[in-house]
mmCIF file of C-alpha atoms in Angstrom:
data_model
loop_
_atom_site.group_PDB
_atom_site.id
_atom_site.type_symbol
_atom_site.label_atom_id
_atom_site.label_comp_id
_atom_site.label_asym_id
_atom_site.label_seq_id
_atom_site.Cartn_x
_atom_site.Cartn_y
_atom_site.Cartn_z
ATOM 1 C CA UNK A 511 59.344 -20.050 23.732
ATOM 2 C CA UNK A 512 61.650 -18.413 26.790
ATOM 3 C CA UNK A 513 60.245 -21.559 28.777
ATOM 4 C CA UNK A 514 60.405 -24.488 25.933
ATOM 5 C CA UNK A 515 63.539 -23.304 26.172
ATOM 6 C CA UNK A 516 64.442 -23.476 29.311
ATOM 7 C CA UNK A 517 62.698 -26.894 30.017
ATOM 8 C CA UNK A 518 65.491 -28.228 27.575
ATOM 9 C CA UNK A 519 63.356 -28.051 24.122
ATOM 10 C CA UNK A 520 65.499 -27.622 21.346
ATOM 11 C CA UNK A 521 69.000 -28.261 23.235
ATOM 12 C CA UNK A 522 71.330 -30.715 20.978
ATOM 13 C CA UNK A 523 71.887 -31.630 17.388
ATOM 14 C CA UNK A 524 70.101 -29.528 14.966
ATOM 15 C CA UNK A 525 69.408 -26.940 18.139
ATOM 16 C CA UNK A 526 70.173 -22.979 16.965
ATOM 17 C CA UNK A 527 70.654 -19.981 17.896
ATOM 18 C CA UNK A 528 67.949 -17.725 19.029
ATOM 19 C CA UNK A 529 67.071 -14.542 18.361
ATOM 20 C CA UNK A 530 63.444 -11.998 19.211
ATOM 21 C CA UNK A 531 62.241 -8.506 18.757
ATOM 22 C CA UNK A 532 58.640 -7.873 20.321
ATOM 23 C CA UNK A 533 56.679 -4.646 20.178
ATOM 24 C CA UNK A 534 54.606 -5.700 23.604
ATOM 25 C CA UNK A 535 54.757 -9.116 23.429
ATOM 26 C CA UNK A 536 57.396 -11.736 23.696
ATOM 27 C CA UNK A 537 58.844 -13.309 20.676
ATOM 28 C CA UNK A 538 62.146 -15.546 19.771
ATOM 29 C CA UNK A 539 63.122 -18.684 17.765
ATOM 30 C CA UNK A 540 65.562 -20.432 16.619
ATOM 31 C CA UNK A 541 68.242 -20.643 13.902
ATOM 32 C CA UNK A 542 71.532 -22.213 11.707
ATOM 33 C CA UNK A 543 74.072 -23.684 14.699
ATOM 34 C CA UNK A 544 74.069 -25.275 17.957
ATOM 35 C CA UNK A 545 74.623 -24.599 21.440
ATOM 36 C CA UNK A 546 78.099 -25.880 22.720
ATOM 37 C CA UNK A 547 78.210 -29.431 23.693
ATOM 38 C CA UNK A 548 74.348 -30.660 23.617
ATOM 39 C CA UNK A 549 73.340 -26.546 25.947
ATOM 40 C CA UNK A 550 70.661 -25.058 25.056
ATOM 41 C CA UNK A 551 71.319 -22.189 22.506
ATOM 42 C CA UNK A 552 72.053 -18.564 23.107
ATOM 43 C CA UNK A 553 68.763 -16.553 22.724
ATOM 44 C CA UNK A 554 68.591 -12.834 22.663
ATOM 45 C CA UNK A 555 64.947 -11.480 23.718
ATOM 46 C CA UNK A 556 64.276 -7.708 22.897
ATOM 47 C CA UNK A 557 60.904 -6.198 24.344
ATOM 48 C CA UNK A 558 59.392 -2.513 23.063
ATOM 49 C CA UNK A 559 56.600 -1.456 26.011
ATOM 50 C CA UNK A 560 55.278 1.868 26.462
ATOM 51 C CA UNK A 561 56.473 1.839 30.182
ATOM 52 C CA UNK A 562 57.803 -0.267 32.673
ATOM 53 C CA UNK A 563 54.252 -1.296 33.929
ATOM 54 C CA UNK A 564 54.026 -3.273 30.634
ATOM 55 C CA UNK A 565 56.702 -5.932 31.131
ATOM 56 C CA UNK A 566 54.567 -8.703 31.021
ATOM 57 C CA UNK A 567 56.067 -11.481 32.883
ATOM 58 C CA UNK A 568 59.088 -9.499 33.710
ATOM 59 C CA UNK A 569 60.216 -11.227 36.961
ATOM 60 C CA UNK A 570 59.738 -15.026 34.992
ATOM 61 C CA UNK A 571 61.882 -13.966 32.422
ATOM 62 C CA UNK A 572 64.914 -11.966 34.698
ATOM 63 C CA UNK A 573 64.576 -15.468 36.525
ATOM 64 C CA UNK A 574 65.127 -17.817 33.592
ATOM 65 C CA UNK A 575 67.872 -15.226 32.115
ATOM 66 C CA UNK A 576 70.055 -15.212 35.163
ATOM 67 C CA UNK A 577 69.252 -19.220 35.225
ATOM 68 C CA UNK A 578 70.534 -19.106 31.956
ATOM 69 C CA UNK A 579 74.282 -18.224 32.880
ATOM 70 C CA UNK A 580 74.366 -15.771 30.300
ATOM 71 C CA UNK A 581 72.511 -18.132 27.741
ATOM 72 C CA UNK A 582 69.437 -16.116 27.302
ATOM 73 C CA UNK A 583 69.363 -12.080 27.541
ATOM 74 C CA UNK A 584 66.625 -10.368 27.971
ATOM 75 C CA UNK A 585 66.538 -6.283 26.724
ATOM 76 C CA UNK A 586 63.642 -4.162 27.617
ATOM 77 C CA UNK A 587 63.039 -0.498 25.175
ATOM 78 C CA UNK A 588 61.199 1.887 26.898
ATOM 79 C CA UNK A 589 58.768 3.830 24.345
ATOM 80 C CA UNK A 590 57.099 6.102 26.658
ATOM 81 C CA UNK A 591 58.190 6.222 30.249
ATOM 82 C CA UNK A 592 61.675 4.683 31.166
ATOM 83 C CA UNK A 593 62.254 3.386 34.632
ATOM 84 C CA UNK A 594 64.532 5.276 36.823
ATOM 85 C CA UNK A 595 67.879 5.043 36.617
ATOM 86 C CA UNK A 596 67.734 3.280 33.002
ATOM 87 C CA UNK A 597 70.658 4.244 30.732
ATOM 88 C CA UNK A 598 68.688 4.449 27.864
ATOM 89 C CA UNK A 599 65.757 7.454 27.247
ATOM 90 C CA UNK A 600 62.357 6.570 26.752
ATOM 91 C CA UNK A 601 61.694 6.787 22.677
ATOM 92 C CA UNK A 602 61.081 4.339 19.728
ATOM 93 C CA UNK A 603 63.774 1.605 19.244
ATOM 94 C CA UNK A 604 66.300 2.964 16.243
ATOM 95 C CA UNK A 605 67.630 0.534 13.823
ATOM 96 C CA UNK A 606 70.932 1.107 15.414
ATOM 97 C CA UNK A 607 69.781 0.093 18.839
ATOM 98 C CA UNK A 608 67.875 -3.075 16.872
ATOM 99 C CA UNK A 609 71.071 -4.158 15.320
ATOM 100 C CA UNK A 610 72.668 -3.812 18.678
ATOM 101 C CA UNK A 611 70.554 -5.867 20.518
ATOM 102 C CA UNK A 612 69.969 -9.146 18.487
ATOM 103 C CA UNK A 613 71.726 -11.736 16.993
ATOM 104 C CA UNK A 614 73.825 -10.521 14.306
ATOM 105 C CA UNK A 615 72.912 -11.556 10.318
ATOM 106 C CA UNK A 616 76.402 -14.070 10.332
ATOM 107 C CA UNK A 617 74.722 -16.218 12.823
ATOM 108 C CA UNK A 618 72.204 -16.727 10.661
ATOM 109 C CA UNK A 619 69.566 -16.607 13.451
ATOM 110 C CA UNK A 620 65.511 -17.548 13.202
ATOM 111 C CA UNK A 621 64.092 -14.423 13.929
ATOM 112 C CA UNK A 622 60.538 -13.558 15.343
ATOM 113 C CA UNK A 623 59.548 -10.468 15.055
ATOM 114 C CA UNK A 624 55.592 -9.691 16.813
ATOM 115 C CA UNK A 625 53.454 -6.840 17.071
ATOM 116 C CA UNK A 626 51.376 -4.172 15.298
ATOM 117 C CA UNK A 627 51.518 -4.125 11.918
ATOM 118 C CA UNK A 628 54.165 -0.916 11.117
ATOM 119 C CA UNK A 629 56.195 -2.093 14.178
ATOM 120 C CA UNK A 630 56.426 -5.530 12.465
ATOM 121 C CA UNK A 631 57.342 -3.980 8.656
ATOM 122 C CA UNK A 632 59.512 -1.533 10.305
ATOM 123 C CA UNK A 633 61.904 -4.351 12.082
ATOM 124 C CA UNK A 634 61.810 -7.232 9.404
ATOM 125 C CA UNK A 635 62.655 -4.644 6.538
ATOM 126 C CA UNK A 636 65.770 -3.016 8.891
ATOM 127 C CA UNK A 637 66.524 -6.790 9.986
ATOM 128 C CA UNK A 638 66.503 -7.880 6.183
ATOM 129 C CA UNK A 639 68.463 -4.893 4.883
ATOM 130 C CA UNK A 640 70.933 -5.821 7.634
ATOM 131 C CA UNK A 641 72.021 -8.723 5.895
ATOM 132 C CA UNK A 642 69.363 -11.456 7.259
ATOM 133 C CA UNK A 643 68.120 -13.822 4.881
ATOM 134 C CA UNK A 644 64.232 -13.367 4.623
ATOM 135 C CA UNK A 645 63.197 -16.443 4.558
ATOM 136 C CA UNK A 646 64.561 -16.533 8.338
ATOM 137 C CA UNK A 647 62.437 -13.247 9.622
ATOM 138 C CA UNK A 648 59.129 -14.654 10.606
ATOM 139 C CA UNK A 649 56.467 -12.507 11.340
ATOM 140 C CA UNK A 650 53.051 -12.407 13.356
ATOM 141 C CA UNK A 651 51.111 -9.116 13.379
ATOM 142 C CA UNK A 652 48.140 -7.625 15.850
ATOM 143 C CA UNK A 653 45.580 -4.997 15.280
ATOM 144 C CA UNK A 654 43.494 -4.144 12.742
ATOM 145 C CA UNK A 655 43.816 -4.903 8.855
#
């Protein structure tokens, strides 16, 4: 989605706002207004990895976020090991920090939320109890059953 983005999908009329929470994975989308004058819209991406050997395609997606001109943000959560000289402590991300870090409810952002399945309950039901409408948290869930 971070490159559909930045190849110009989406950009115009109709585009939105985007906003993502991954537990290991990547995730964003799209939501209720446009970016200024036919831009791309803002998109907020928020990572959860153990450590900082699990930023998958970390270096693509520092590239395309300082392409961006502030456009796209890109927020790694450390669960386990924290890199040094990060602000933040290693440790699961807090509703707090979650509400920090993505597009607030008002902006009525599209909202993907991916990983295992209590990471994914965990996020949607702090997201929804935030104030974002439901039917805008979308959802995709690994592991087991």
């Amino acid at each position: 989605m971070v490159r559909a983005r930045a190849a110009g999908a989406g950009a115009g009329a109709g585009a939105a706002d985007v906003a993502g929470v991954a537990d290991a994975a990547a995730a964003a989308g799209d939501a209720a207004s446009s970016g200024a004058a036919g831009a791309p819209p803002p998109m907020r991406l928020l990572c959860s990895v153990r450590t900082p050997a699990d930023r998958w395609f970390e270096a693509e997606l520092t590239a395309l976020a300082e392409e961006s001109a502030g456009a796209v943000q890109v927020d790694w959560v450390f669960t386990r090991e924290a890199p040094a000289g990060a602000t933040r402590a290693s440790g699961r991300l807090t509703r707090d920090e979650l509400l920090d870090l993505v597009l607030p409810a008002s902006e009525h952002p599209l909202v993907y939320v991916c990983g295992t399945n209590s990471f994914v309950e965990t996020v949607a039901g702090w997201l929804v109890a935030a104030g974002h409408d439901p039917t805008r948290v979308r959802t995709e869930r690994f592991g087991g059953v």
